Coordinates of C-alpha atoms in Angstrom, one line a residue:
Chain A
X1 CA -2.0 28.9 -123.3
X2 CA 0.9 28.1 -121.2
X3 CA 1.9 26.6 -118.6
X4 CA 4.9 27.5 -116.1
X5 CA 6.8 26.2 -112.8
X6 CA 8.1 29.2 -111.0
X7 CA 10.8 29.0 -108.7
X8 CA 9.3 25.6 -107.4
X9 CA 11.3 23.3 -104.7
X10 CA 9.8 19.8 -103.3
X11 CA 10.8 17.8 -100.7
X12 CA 8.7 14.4 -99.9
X13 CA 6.5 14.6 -96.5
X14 CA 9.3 11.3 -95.7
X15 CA 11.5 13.7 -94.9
X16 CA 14.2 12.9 -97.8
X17 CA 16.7 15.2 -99.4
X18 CA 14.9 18.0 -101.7
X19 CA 14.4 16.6 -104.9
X20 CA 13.7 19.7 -106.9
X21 CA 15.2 22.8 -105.9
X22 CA 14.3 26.5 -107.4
X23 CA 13.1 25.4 -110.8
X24 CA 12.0 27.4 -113.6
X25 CA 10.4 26.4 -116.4
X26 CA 7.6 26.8 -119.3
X27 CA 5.9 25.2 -121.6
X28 CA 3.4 26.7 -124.4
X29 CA 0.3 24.8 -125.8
X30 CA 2.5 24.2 -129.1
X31 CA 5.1 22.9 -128.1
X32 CA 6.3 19.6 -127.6
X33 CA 8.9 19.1 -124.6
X34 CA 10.7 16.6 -123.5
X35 CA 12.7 15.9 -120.4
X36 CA 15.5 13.8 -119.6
X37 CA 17.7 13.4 -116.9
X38 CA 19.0 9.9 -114.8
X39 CA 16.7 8.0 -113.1
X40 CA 16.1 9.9 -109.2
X41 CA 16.3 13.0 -110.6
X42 CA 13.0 14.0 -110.2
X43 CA 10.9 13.8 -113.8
X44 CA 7.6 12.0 -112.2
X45 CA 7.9 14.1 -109.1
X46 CA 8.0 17.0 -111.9
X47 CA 5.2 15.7 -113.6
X48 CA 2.8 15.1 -110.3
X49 CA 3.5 18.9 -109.6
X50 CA 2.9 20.1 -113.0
X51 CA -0.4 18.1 -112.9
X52 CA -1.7 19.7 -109.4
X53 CA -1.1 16.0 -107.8
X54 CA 1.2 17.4 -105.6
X55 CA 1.7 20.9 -104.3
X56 CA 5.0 22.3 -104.3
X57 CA 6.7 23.7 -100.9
X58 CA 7.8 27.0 -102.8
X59 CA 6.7 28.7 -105.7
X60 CA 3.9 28.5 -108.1
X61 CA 2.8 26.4 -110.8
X62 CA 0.5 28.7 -112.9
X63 CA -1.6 27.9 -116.4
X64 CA -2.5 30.8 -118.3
X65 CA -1.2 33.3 -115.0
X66 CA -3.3 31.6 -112.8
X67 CA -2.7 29.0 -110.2
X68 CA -3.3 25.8 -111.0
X69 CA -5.1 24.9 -108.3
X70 CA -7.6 27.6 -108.4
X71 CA -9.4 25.2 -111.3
X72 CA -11.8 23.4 -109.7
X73 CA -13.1 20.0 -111.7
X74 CA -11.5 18.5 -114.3
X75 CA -7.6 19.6 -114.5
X76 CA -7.0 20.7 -117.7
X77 CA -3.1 19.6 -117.2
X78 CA -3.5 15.9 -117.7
X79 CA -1.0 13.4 -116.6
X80 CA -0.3 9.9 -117.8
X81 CA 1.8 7.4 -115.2
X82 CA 4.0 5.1 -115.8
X83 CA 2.2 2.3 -113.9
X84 CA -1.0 1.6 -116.1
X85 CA -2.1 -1.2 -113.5
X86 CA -2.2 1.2 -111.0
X87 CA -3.6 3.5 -112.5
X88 CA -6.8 2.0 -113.5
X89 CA -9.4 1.3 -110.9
X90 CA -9.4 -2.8 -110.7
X91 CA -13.1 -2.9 -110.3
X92 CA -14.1 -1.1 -113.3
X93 CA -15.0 -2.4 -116.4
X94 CA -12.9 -0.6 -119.3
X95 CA -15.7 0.9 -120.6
X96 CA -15.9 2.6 -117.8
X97 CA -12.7 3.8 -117.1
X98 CA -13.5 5.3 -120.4
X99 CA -16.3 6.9 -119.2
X100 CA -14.1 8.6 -116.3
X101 CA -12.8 10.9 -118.7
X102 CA -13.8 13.9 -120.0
X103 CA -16.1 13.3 -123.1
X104 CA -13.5 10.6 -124.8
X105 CA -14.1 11.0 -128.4
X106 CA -14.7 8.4 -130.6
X107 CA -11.5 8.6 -132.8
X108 CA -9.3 9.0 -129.6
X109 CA -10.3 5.6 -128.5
X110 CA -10.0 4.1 -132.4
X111 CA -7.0 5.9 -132.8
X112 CA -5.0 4.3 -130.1
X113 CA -6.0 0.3 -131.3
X114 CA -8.4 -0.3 -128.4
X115 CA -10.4 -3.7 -129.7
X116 CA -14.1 -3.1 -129.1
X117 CA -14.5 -6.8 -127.2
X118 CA -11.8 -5.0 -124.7
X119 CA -14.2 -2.8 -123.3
X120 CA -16.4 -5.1 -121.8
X121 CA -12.8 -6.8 -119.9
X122 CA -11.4 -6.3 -116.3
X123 CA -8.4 -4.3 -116.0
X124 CA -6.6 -7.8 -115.2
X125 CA -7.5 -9.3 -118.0
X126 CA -5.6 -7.3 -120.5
X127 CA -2.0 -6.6 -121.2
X128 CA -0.2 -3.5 -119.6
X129 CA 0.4 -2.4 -123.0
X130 CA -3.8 -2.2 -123.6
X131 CA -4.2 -1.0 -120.2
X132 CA -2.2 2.0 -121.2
X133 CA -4.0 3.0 -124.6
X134 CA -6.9 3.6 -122.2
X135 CA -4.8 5.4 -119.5
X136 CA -3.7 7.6 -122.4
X137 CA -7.7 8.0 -124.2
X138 CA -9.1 8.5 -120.9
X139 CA -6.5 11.5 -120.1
X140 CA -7.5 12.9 -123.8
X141 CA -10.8 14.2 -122.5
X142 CA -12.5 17.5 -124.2
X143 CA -10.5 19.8 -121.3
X144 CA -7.4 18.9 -121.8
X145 CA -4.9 21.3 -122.6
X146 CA -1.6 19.4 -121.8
X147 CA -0.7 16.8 -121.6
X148 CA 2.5 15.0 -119.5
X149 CA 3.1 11.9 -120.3
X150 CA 5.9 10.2 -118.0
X151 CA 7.4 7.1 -119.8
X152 CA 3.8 5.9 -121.5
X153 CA 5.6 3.5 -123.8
X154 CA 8.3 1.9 -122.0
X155 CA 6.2 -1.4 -122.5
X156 CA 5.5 -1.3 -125.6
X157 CA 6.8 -2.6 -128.5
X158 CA 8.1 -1.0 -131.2
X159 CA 5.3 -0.8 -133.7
X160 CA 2.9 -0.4 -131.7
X161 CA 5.3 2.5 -129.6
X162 CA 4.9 3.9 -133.4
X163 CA 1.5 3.4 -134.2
X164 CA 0.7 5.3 -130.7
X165 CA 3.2 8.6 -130.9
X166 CA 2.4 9.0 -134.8
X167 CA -1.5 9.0 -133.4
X168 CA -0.9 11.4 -130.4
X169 CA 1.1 13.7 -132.3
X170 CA -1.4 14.2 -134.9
X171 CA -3.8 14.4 -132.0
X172 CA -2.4 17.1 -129.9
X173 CA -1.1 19.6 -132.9
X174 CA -5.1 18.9 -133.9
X175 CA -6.5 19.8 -130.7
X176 CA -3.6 22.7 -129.8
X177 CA -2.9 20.9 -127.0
X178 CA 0.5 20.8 -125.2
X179 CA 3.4 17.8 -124.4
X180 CA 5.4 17.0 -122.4
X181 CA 7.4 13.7 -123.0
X182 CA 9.5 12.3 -120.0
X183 CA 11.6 9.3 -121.8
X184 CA 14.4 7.6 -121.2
X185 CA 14.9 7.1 -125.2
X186 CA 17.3 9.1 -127.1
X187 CA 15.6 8.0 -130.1
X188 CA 11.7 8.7 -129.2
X189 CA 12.5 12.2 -127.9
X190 CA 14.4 13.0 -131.1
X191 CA 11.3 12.2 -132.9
X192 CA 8.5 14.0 -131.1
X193 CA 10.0 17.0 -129.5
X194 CA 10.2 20.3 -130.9
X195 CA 12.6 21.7 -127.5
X196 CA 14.3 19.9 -124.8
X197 CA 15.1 20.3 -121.1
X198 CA 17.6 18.2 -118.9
X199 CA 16.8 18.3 -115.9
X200 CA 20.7 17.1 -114.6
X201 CA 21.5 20.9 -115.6
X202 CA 18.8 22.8 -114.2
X203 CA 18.5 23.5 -110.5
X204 CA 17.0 20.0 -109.6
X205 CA 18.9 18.6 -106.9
X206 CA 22.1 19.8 -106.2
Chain B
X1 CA -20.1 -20.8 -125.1
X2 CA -22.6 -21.4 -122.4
X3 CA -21.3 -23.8 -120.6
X4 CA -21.6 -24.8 -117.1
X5 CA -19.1 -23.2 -114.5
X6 CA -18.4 -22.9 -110.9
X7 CA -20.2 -19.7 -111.2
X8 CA -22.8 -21.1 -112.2
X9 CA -22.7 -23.1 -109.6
X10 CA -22.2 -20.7 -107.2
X11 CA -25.7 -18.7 -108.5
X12 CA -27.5 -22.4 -107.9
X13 CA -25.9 -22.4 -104.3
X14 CA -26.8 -18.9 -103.5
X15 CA -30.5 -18.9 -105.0
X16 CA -31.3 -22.2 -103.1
X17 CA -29.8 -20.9 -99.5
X18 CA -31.7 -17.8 -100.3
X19 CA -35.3 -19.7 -100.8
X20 CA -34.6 -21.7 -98.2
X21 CA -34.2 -19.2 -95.3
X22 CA -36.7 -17.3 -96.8
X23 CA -39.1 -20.7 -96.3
X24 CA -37.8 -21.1 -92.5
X25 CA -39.0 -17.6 -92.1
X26 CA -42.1 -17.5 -93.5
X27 CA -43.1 -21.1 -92.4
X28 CA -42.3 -19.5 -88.8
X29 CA -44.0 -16.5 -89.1
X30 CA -47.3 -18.4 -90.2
X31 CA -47.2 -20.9 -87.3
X32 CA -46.7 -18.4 -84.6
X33 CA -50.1 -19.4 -83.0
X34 CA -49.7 -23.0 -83.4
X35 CA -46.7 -22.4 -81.4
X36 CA -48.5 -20.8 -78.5
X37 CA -51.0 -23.9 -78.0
X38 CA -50.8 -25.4 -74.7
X39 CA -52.3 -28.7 -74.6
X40 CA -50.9 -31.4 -71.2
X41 CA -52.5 -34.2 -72.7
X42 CA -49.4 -34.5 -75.1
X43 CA -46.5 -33.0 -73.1
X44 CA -43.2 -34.5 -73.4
X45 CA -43.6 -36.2 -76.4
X46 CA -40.3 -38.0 -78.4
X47 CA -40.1 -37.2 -82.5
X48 CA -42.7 -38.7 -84.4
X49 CA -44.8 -37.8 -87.5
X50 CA -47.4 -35.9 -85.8
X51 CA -44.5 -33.7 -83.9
X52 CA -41.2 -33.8 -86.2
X53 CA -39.4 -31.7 -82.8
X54 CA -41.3 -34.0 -80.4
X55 CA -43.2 -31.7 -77.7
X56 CA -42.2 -30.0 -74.3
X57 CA -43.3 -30.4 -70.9
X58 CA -46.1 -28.0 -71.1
X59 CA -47.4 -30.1 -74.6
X60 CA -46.5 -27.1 -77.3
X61 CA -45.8 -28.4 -80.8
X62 CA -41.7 -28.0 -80.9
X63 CA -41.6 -28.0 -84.6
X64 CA -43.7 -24.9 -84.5
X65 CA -42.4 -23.4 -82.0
X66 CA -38.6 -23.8 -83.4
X67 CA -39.8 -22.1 -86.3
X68 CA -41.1 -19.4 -85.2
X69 CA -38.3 -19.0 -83.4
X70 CA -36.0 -19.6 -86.0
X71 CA -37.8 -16.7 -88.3
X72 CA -38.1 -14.7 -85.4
X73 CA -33.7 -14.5 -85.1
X74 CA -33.5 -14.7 -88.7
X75 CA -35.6 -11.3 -89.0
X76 CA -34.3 -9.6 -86.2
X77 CA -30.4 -10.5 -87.0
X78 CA -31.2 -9.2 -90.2
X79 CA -32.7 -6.2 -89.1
X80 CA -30.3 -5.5 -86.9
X81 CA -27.5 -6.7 -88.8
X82 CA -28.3 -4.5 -91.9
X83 CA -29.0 -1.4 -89.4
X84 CA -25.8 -2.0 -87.9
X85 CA -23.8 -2.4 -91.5
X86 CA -25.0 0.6 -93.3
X87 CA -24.3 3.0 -89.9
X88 CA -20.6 1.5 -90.2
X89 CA -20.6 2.1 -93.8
X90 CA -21.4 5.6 -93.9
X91 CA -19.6 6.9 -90.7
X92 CA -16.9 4.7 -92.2
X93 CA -16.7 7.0 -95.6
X94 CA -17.4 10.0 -94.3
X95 CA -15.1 10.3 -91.4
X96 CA -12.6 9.3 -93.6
X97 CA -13.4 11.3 -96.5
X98 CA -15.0 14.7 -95.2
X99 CA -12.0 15.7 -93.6
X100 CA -10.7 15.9 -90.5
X101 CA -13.5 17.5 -88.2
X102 CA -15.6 14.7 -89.4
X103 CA -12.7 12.3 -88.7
X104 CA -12.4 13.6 -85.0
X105 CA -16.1 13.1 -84.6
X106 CA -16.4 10.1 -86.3
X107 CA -13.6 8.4 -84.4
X108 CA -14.6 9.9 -81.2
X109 CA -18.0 8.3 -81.5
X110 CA -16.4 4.9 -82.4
X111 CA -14.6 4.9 -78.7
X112 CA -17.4 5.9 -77.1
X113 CA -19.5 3.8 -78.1
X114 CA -16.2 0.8 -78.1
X115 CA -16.0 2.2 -73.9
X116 CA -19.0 1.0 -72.8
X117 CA -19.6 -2.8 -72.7
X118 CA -21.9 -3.8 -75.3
X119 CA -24.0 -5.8 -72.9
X120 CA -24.9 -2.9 -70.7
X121 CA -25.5 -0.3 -73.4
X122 CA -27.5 -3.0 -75.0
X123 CA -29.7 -3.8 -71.7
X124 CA -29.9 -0.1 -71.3
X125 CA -31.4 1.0 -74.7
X126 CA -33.5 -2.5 -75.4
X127 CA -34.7 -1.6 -71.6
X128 CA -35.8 2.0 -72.4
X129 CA -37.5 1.3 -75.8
X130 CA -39.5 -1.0 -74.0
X131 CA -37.8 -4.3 -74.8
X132 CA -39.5 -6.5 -77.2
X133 CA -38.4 -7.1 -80.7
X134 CA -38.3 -3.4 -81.5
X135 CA -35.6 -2.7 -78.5
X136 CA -33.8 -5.6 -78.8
X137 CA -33.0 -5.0 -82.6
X138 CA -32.4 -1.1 -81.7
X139 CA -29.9 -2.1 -79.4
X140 CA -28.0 -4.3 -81.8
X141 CA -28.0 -2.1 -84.5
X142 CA -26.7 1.3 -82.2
X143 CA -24.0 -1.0 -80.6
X144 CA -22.5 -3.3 -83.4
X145 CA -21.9 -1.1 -85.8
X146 CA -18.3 0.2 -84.6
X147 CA -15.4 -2.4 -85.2
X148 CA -16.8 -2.8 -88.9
X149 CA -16.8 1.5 -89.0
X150 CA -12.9 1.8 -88.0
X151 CA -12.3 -1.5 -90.5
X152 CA -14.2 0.2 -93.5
X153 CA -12.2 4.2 -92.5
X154 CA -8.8 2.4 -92.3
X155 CA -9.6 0.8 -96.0
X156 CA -11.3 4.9 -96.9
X157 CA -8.2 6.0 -96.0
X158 CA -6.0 3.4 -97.6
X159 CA -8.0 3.6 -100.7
X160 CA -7.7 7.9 -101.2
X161 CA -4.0 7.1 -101.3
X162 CA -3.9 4.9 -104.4
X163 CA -3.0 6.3 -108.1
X164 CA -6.8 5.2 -109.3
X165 CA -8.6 7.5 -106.8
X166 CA -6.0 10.4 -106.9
X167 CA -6.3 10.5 -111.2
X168 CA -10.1 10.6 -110.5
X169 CA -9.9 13.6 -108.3
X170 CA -8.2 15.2 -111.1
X171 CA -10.5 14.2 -113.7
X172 CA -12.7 16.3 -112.1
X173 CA -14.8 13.9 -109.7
X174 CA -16.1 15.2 -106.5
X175 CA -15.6 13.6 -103.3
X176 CA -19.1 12.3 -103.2
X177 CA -19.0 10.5 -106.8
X178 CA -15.5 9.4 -105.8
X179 CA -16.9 7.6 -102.8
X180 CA -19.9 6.1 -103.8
X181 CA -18.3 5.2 -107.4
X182 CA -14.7 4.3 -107.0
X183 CA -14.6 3.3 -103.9
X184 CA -17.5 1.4 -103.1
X185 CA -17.0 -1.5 -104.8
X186 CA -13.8 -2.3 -102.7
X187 CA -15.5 -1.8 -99.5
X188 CA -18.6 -3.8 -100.3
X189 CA -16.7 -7.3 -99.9
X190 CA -16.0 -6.0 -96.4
X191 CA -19.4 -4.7 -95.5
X192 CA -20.9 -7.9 -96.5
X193 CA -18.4 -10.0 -94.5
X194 CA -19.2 -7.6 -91.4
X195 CA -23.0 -8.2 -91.9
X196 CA -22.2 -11.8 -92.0
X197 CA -20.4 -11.9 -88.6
X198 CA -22.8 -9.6 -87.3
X199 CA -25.7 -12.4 -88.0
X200 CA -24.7 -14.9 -85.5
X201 CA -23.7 -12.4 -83.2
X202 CA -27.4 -10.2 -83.2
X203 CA -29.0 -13.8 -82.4
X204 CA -26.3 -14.4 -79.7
X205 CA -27.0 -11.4 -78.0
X206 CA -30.7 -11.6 -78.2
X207 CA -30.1 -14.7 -76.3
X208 CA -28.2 -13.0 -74.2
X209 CA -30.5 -10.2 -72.7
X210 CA -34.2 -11.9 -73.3
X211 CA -32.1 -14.5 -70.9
X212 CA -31.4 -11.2 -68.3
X213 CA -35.1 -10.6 -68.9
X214 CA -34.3 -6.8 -70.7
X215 CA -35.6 -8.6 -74.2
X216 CA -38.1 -10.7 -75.0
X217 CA -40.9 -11.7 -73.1
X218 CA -40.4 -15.0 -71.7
X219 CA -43.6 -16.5 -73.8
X220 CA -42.4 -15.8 -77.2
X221 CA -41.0 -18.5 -79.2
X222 CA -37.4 -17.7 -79.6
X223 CA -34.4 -19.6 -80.0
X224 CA -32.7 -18.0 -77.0
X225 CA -35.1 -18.7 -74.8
X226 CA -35.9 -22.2 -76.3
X227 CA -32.4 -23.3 -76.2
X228 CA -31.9 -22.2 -72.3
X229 CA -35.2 -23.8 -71.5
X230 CA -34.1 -27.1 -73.7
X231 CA -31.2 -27.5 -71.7
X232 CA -33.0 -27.5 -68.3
X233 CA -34.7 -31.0 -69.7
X234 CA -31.4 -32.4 -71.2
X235 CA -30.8 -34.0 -68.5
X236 CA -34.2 -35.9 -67.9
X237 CA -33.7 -37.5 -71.0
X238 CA -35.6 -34.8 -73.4
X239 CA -32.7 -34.3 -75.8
X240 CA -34.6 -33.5 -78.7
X241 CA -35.8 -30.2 -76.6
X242 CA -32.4 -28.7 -77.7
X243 CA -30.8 -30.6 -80.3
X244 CA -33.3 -30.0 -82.9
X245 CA -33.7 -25.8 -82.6
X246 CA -30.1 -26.1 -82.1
X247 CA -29.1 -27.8 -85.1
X248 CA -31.7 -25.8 -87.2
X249 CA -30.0 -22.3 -85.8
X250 CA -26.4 -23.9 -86.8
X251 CA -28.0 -24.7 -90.5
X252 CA -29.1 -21.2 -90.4
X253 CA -25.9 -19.3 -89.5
X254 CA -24.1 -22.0 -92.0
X255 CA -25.9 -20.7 -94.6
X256 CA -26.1 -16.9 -93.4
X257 CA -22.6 -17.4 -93.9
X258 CA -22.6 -19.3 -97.3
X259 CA -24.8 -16.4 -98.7
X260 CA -22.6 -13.6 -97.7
X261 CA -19.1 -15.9 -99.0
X262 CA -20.7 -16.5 -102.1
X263 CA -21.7 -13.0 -102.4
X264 CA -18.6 -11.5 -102.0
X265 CA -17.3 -14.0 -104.6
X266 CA -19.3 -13.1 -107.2
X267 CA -18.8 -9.2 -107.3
X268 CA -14.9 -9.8 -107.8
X269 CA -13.6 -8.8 -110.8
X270 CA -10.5 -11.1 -109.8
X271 CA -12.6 -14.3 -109.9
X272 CA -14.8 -13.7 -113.0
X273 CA -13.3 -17.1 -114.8
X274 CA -13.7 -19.6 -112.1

């Protein structure tokens, strides 16, 4: 499978400058990509048009040679915010944020750490940290086939930064599933990605 | 582990409000005839044992007949109330939800209905049903429902915007799931605050037009007509004519009002602890 921005430009409804301009680029469902570039440059508003959140003005996002947004149900490009708090609806319980996903398995919710008394918990009465495992289970449903994640650990701590990446990698090379890893850190990217892109040099703002 | 809480609390607070309207209105609905009894040799008769309310100048028991006046606004601002609540709720979602033909329609309908005073629609459509209970809770229901429909598409519309609803979208949930499960439990707190309001308001306005003579008949215990009949004899010294019903209908709408705060209380995530 692959997946592949042609040509794209985006410009926010606000009526700002146009933050991505003509961009190229693909990904395959082995590989693991990471993108850097300084912070305005684009990466999340790259990611929310990769993931069919946003459409862009020109140009086509298409998985396997077809559009992205001719899949109807679940989106089998899966993105994972930055935000976790925001992400989560604050009137669920976790369990059933869970349950939002595709067919979470088992050893996806083990695998990240999540405590079985968290479940039961409001999303306000656990750490951002926790609230992110289950951003991060819940987006590594049965139809995933990529997956973006745009800075998922920036509030972690080390080990556990570790003990999540070490899981997730073993995850997605298991599954054949895609990355792409949006990080500020030299050091992570270094670690996970097989090829990398900067944006700074590749038609995105100009 | 189990110890006692303002939750807890709260549940005692709720249940016992709960039993007790439900009391008022059944006591009221049982001494409807007793209400209707005419009798001289007793007319205008201070509180004692025999007659908690005292009795009016044509001798009717005024305990009775607040009672069954009491149940009789309690029903009908439910009625009408919940009638009016779950037409705001669903024009609510689906106008801002279904896209924006449905918007249009829905909005348009909103103004329409927000045009015409609420009085005369009411007196209209209580008029042509026949009045009675049955057209006076109709035309509560058909008119109240708008302000709490453009409160509950603004939050529709607020709520489609955030991260939660848009990753649910993409997880593959319709627009149907996504209203009646993610969003649904936001907009409850606001329905039930809207009912609440609506309460007072249904009984107000049954007051209102049985007074005009488009609602009830005049011989039906009802706190509208009661209340405007109680204040004739104010004057003459009869206070408890309108203090009692009065203070009963305040007790009620206190704890109309307790109910729904409590409620709304208890479904919030954000306050589990307390």
């Amino acid at each position: 499978m692959r997946l592949e921005a042609i040509d794209i430009s985006f410009r926010y409804d606000n009526g700002n400058r146009k933050i991505i301009n003509n961009l190229s680029m693909h990904m395959d469902k082995d590989e693991r990509l990471g993108i850097t570039a300084p912070s305005g440059f684009g990466k999340t508003t790259l990611c929310k048009i990769l993931a069919g959140y946003e459409k862009p003005d020109s140009g086509a996002v298409l998985l396997d040679g077809k559009q992205l947004f001719a899949y109807k149900g679940y989106c089998p490009v899966q993105m994972v915010w930055q935000h976790p708090e925001l992400s989560v609806n604050p009137r669920f319980r976790l369990k059933e944020v869970l349950k939002e996903g595709d067919r979470v398995e088992k050893h996806v919710i083990e695998g990240l750490g999540i405590e079985p008394d968290w479940l039961e918990r409001y999303p306000s009465e656990v750490s951002g940290g926790e609230l992110q495992r289950f951003c991060i289970a819940r987006a590594l449903g049965q139809g995933t086939r990529f997956l973006l994640a745009d800075e998922i650990s920036t509030m972690l701590d080390l080990i556990t930064q570790s003990q999540i990446w070490n899981f997730l990698m073993e995850e997605i090379t298991l599954r054949g599933i895609g990355l792409m890893v949006v990080s500020h850190s030299e050091g992570l990217l270094k670690r996970v990605c097989t090829r990398r892109i900067n944006l700074d040099q590749l038609g995105v703002k100009q | 582990m189990k110890q006692w809480n303002s939750r807890k609390t709260m549940y005692c607070f709720f249940v016992l409000s709960i039993i007790f309207l439900a009391v008022v209105t059944v006591i009221g609905y049982f001494s409807y005839d007793k209400a209707m009894v005419v009798d001289f040799s007793r007319k205008n008769l201070p509180p004692s044992f025999s007659y908690p309310f005292g009795t009016d100048w044509m001798g009717r028991d005024m305990f009775a007949r607040t009672m069954t006046g009491i149940s009789m606004s309690i029903m009908l601002g439910v009625l009408a109330a919940a009638v009016s609540s779950v037409i705001a709720f669903s024009l609510g979602i689906i106008g801002a939800s279904m896209g924006k033909a449905a918007d249009g329609f829905v909005s348009g309908l909103i103004d329409l209905v927000m045009g015409i005073p609420h009085i005369l629609l009411l007196v209209l459509i209580s008029f042509a049903l026949g009045k009675g209970f049955k057209g006076v809770v109709t035309g509560i229901a058909i008119t109240h429902w708008t302000s709490l429909a453009r409160l509950i598409r603004g939050e529709v519309l607020q709520l489609k915007e955030s991260q939660y609803i848009k990753i649910a979208e993409k997880l593959g949930h319709g627009k149907l799931k996504t209203a009646v499960k993610h969003m649904t439990p936001h907009l409850l707190p606001q329905v039930l605050v809207g009912f609440v309001l609506l309460f007072p308001h249904a009984i107000l306005h049954e007051a209102g037009i049985t007074f005009l003579g488009f609602g009830l008949p005049p011989e039906q215990p009802a706190v509208g007509i009661i209340l405007s009949e109680g204040m004739k004899y104010l004057t003459m010294g009869s206070w408890w004519l309108a203090l009692f019903p009065g203070l009963l209908l305040t007790i009620v709408v206190v704890l109309f009002h307790l109910v729904g705060d409590i409620l709304g209380r208890l479904i919030d995530p954000g306050r589990i602890h307390q």
